PDB file of C-alpha atoms in Angstrom:
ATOM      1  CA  UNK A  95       7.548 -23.344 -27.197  1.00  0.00           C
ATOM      2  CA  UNK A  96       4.107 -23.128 -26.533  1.00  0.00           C
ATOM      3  CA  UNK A  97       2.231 -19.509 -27.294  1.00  0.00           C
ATOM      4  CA  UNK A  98       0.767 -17.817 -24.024  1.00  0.00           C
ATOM      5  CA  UNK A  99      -3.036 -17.514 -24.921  1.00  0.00           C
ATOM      6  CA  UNK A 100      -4.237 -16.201 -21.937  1.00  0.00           C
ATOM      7  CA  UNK A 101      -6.269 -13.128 -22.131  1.00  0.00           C
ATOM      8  CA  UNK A 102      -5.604  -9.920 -19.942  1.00  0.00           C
ATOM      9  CA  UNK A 103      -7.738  -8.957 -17.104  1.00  0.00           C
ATOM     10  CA  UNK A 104     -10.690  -6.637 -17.734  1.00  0.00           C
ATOM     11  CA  UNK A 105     -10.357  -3.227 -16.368  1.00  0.00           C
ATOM     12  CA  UNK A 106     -13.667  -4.156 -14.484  1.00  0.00           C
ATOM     13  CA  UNK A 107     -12.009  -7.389 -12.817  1.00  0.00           C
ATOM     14  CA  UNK A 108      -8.784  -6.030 -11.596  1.00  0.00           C
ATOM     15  CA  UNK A 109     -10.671  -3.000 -10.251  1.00  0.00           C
ATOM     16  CA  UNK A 110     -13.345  -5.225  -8.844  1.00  0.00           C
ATOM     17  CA  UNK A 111     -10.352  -7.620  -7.431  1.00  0.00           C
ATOM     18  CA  UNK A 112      -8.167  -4.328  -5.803  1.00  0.00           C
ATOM     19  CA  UNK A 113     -11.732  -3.367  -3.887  1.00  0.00           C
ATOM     20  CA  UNK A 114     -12.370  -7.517  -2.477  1.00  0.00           C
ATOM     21  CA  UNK A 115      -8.644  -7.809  -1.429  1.00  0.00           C
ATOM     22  CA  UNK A 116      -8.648  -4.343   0.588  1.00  0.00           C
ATOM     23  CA  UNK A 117     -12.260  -5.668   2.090  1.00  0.00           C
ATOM     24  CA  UNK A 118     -10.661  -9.111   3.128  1.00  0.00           C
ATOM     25  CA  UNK A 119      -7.945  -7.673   4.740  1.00  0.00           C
ATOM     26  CA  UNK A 120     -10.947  -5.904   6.456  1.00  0.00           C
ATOM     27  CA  UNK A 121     -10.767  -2.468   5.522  1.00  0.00           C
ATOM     28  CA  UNK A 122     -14.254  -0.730   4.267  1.00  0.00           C
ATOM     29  CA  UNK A 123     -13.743   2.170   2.057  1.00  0.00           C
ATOM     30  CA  UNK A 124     -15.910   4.279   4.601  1.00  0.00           C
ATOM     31  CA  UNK A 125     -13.256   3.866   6.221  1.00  0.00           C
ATOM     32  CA  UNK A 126     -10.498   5.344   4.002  1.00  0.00           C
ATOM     33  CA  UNK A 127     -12.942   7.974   3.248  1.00  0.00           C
ATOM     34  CA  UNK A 128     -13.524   9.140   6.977  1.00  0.00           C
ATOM     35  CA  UNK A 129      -9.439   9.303   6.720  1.00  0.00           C
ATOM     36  CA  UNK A 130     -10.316  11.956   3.530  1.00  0.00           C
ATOM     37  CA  UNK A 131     -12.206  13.567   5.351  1.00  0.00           C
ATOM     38  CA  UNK A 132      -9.896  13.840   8.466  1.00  0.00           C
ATOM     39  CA  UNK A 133      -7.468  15.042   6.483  1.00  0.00           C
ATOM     40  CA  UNK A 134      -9.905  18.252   4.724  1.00  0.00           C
ATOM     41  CA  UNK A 135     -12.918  18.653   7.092  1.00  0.00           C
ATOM     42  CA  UNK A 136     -10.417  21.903   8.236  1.00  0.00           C
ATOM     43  CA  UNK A 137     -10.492  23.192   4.961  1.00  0.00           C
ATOM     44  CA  UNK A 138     -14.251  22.513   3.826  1.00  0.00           C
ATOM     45  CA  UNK A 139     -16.004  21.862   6.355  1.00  0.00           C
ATOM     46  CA  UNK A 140     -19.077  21.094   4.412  1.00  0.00           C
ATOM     47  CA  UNK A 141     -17.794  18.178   2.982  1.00  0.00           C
ATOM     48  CA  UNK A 142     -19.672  14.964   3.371  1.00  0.00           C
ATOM     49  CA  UNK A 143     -18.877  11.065   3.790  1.00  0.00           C
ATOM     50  CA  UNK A 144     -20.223  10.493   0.377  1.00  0.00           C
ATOM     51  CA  UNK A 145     -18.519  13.050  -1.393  1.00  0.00           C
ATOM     52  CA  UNK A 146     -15.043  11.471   0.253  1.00  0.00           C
ATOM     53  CA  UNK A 147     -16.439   8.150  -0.803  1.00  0.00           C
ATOM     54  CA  UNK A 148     -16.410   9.045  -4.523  1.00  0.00           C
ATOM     55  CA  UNK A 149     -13.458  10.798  -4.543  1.00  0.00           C
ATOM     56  CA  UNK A 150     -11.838   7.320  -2.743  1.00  0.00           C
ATOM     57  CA  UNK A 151     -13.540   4.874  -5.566  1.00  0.00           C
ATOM     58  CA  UNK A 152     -11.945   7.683  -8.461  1.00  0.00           C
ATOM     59  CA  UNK A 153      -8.688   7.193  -6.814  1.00  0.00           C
ATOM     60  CA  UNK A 154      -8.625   3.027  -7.069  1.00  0.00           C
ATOM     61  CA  UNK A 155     -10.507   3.201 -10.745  1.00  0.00           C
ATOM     62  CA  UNK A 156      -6.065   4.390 -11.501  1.00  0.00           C
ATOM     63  CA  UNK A 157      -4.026   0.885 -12.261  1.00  0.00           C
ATOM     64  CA  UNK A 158      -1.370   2.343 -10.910  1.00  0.00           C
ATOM     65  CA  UNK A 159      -3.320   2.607  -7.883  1.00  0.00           C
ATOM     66  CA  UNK A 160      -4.934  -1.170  -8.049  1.00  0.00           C
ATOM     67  CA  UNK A 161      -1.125  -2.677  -9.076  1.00  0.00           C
ATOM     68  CA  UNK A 162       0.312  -0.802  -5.986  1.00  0.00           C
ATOM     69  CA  UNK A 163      -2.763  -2.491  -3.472  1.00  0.00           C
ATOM     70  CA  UNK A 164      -2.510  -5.981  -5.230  1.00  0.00           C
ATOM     71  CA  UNK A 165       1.445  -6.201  -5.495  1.00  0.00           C
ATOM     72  CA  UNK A 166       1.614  -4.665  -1.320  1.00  0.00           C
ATOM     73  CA  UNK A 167      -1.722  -7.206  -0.456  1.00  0.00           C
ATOM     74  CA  UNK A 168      -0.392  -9.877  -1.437  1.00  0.00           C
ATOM     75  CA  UNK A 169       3.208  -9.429  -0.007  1.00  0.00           C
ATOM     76  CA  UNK A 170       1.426  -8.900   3.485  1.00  0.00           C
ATOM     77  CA  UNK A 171      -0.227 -12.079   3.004  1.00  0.00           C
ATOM     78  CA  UNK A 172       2.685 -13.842   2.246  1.00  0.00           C
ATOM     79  CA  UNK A 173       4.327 -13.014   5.313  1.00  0.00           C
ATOM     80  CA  UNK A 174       1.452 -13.809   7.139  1.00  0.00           C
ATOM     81  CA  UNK A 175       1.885 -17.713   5.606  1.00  0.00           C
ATOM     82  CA  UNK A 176       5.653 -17.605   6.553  1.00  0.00           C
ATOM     83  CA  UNK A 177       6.257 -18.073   3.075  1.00  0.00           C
ATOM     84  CA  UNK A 178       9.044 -15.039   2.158  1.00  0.00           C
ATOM     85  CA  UNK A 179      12.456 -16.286   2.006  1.00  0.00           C
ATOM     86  CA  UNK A 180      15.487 -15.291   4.624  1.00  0.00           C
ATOM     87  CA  UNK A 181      15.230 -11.489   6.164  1.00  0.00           C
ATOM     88  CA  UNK A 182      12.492 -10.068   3.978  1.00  0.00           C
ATOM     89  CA  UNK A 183      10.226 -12.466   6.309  1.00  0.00           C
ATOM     90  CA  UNK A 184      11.311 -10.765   8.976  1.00  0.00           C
ATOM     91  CA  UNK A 185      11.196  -7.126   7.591  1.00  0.00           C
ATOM     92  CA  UNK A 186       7.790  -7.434   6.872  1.00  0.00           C
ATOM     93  CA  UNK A 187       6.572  -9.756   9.699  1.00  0.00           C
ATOM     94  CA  UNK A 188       7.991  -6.783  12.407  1.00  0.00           C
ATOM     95  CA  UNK A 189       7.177  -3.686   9.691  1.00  0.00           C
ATOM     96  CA  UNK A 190      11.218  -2.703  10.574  1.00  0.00           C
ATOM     97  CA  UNK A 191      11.086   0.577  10.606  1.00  0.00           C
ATOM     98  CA  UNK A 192      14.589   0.800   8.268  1.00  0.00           C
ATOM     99  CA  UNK A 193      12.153  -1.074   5.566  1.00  0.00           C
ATOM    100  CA  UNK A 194      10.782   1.563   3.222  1.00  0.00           C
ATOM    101  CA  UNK A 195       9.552  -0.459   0.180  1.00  0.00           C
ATOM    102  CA  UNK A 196       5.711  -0.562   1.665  1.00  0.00           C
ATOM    103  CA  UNK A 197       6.069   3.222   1.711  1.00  0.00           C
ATOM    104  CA  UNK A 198       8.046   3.362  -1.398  1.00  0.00           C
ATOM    105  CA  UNK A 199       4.983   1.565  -2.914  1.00  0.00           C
ATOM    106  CA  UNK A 200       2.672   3.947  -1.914  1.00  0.00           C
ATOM    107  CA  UNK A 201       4.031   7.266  -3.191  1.00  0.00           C
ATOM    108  CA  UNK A 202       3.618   5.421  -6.721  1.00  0.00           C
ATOM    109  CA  UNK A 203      -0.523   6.130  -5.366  1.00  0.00           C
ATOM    110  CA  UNK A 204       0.773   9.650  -3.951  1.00  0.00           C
ATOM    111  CA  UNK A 205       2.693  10.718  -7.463  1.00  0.00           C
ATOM    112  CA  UNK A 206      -0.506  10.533  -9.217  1.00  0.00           C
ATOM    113  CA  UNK A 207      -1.824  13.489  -7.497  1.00  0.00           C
ATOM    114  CA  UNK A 208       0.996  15.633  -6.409  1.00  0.00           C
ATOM    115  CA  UNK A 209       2.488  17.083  -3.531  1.00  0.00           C
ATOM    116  CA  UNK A 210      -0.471  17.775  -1.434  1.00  0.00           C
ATOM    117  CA  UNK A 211      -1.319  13.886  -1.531  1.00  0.00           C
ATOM    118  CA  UNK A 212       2.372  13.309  -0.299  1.00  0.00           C
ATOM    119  CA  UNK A 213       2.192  16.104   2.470  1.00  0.00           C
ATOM    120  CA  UNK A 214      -1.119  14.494   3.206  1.00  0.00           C
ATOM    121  CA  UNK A 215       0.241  11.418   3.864  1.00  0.00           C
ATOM    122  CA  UNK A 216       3.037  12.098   5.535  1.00  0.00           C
ATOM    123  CA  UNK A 217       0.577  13.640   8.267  1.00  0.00           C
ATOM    124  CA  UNK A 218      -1.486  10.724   8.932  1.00  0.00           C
ATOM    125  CA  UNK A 219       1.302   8.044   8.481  1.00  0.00           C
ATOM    126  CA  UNK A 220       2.327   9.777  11.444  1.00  0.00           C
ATOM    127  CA  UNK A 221      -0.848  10.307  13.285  1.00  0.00           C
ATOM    128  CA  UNK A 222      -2.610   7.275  12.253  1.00  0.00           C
ATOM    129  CA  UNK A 223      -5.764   7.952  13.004  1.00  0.00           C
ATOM    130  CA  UNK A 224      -9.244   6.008  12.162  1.00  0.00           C
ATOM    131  CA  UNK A 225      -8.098   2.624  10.406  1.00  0.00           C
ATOM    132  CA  UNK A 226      -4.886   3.174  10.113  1.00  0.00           C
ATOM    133  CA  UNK A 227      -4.453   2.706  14.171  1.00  0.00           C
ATOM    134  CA  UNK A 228      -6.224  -0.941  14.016  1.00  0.00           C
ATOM    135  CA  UNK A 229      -4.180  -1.755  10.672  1.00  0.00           C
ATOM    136  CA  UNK A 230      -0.593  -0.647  12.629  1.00  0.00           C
ATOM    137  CA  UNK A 231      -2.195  -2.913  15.538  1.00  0.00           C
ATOM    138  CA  UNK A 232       0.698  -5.471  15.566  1.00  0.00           C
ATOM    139  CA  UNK A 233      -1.469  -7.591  18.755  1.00  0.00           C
ATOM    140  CA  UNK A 234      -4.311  -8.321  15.902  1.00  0.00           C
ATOM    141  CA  UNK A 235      -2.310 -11.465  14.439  1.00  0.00           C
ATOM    142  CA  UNK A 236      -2.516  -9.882  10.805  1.00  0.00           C
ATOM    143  CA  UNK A 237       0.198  -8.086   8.727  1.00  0.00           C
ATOM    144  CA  UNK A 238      -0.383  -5.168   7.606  1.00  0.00           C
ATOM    145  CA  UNK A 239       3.145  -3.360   6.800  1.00  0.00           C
ATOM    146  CA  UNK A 240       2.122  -2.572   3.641  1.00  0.00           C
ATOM    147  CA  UNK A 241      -1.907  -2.272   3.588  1.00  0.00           C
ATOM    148  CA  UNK A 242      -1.544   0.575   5.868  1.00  0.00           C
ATOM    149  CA  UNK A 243       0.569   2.726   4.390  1.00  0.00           C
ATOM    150  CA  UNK A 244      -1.600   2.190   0.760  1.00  0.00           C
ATOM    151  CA  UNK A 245      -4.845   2.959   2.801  1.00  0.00           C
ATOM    152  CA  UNK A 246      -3.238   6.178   3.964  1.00  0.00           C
ATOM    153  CA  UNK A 247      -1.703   6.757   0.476  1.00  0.00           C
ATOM    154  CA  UNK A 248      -5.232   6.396  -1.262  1.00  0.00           C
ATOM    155  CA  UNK A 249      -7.065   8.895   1.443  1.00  0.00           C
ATOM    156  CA  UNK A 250      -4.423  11.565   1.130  1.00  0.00           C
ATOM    157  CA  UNK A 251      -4.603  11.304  -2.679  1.00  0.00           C
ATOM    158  CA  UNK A 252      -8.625  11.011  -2.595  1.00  0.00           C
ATOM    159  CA  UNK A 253      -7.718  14.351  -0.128  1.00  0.00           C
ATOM    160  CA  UNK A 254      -6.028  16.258  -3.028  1.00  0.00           C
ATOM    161  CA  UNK A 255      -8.270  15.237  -5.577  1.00  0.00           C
ATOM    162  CA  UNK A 256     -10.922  16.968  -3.712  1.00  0.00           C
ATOM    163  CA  UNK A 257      -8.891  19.694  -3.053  1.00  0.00           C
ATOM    164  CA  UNK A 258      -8.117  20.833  -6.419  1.00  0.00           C
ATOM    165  CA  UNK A 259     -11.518  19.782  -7.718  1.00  0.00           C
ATOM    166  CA  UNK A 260     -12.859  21.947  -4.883  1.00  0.00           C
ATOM    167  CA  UNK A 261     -10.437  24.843  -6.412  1.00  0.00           C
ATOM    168  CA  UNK A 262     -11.276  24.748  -9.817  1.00  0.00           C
ATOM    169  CA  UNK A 263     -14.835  24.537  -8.767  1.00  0.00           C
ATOM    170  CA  UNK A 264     -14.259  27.907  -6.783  1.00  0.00           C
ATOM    171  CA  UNK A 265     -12.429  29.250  -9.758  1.00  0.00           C
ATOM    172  CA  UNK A 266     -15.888  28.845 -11.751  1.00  0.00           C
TER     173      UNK A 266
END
């Protein structure tokens, strides 16, 4: 039996390989962060784009963050080729609504920061506002069943990061 000699991935190139997959599938991360910033503008209404914009790039330096966008990517692309065997073709191809796996994926994002992150993103799965409406788009041609529900899983947890970083900062 031959000895598997092939060296793990950098933390630079799987982060560096979660942010070009999310951009191919044509999602900026101003983006995400204007969904951040929907989501606390109420709250702080000083916040800025930038500030949302960090908080987003902190949230996809986590690997469980970057496994959760690679593993739901690349499922969405694979049902885009046709190439998913028998009804899980089909459950991703029409995002049935009875399929929870691509939001079961994304609480693994949400768990990381809480129950604000999940509340979060239970409001804008719902809403879908900014990306998330072109990414549920279903006339576009792409599949996105899972790539929106991570986008909206990494702004609501970007949205809780700031809010208890805002907190503590208060606390000060």
């Amino acid at each position: 039996m031959k000895k598997n000699t092939a060296q793990p991935c950098s933390e630079k190139e799987i982060y560096d390989f979660t942010l070009n997959l999310i951009k191919e599938r044509g999602v900026e991360l101003e983006e995400i962060a204007e969904l951040t910033m929907y989501l606390q503008k109420d709250y702080y209404p000083d916040i800025t784009l930038e500030e949302c914009l960090s908080h987003i790039q902190q949230i996809l330096r986590k690997r469980e963050v970057q496994n959760a966008v690679m593993t739901g990517i690349q499922l969405d692309v694979l049902a885009e080729k046709n190439l998913l065997e028998g009804p899980l073709q089909k459950l991703i191809l029409h995002d049935e609504s009875l399929y929870g796996v691509d939001e079961i994926l994304s609480v693994a994002i949400l768990n990381v920061y809480g129950s604000i992150g999940l509340t979060n993103y239970g409001f804008i799965d719902r809403v879908k506002p900014g990306v998330l409406a072109r990414l549920n788009n279903k006339q576009s041609g792409k599949i996105h069943t899972f790539l929106d529900d991570l986008v909206g899983a990494i702004a609501a947890s970007a949205a809780a990061r700031l809010a208890h970083n805002r907190k503590c900062a208060q606390e000060k």
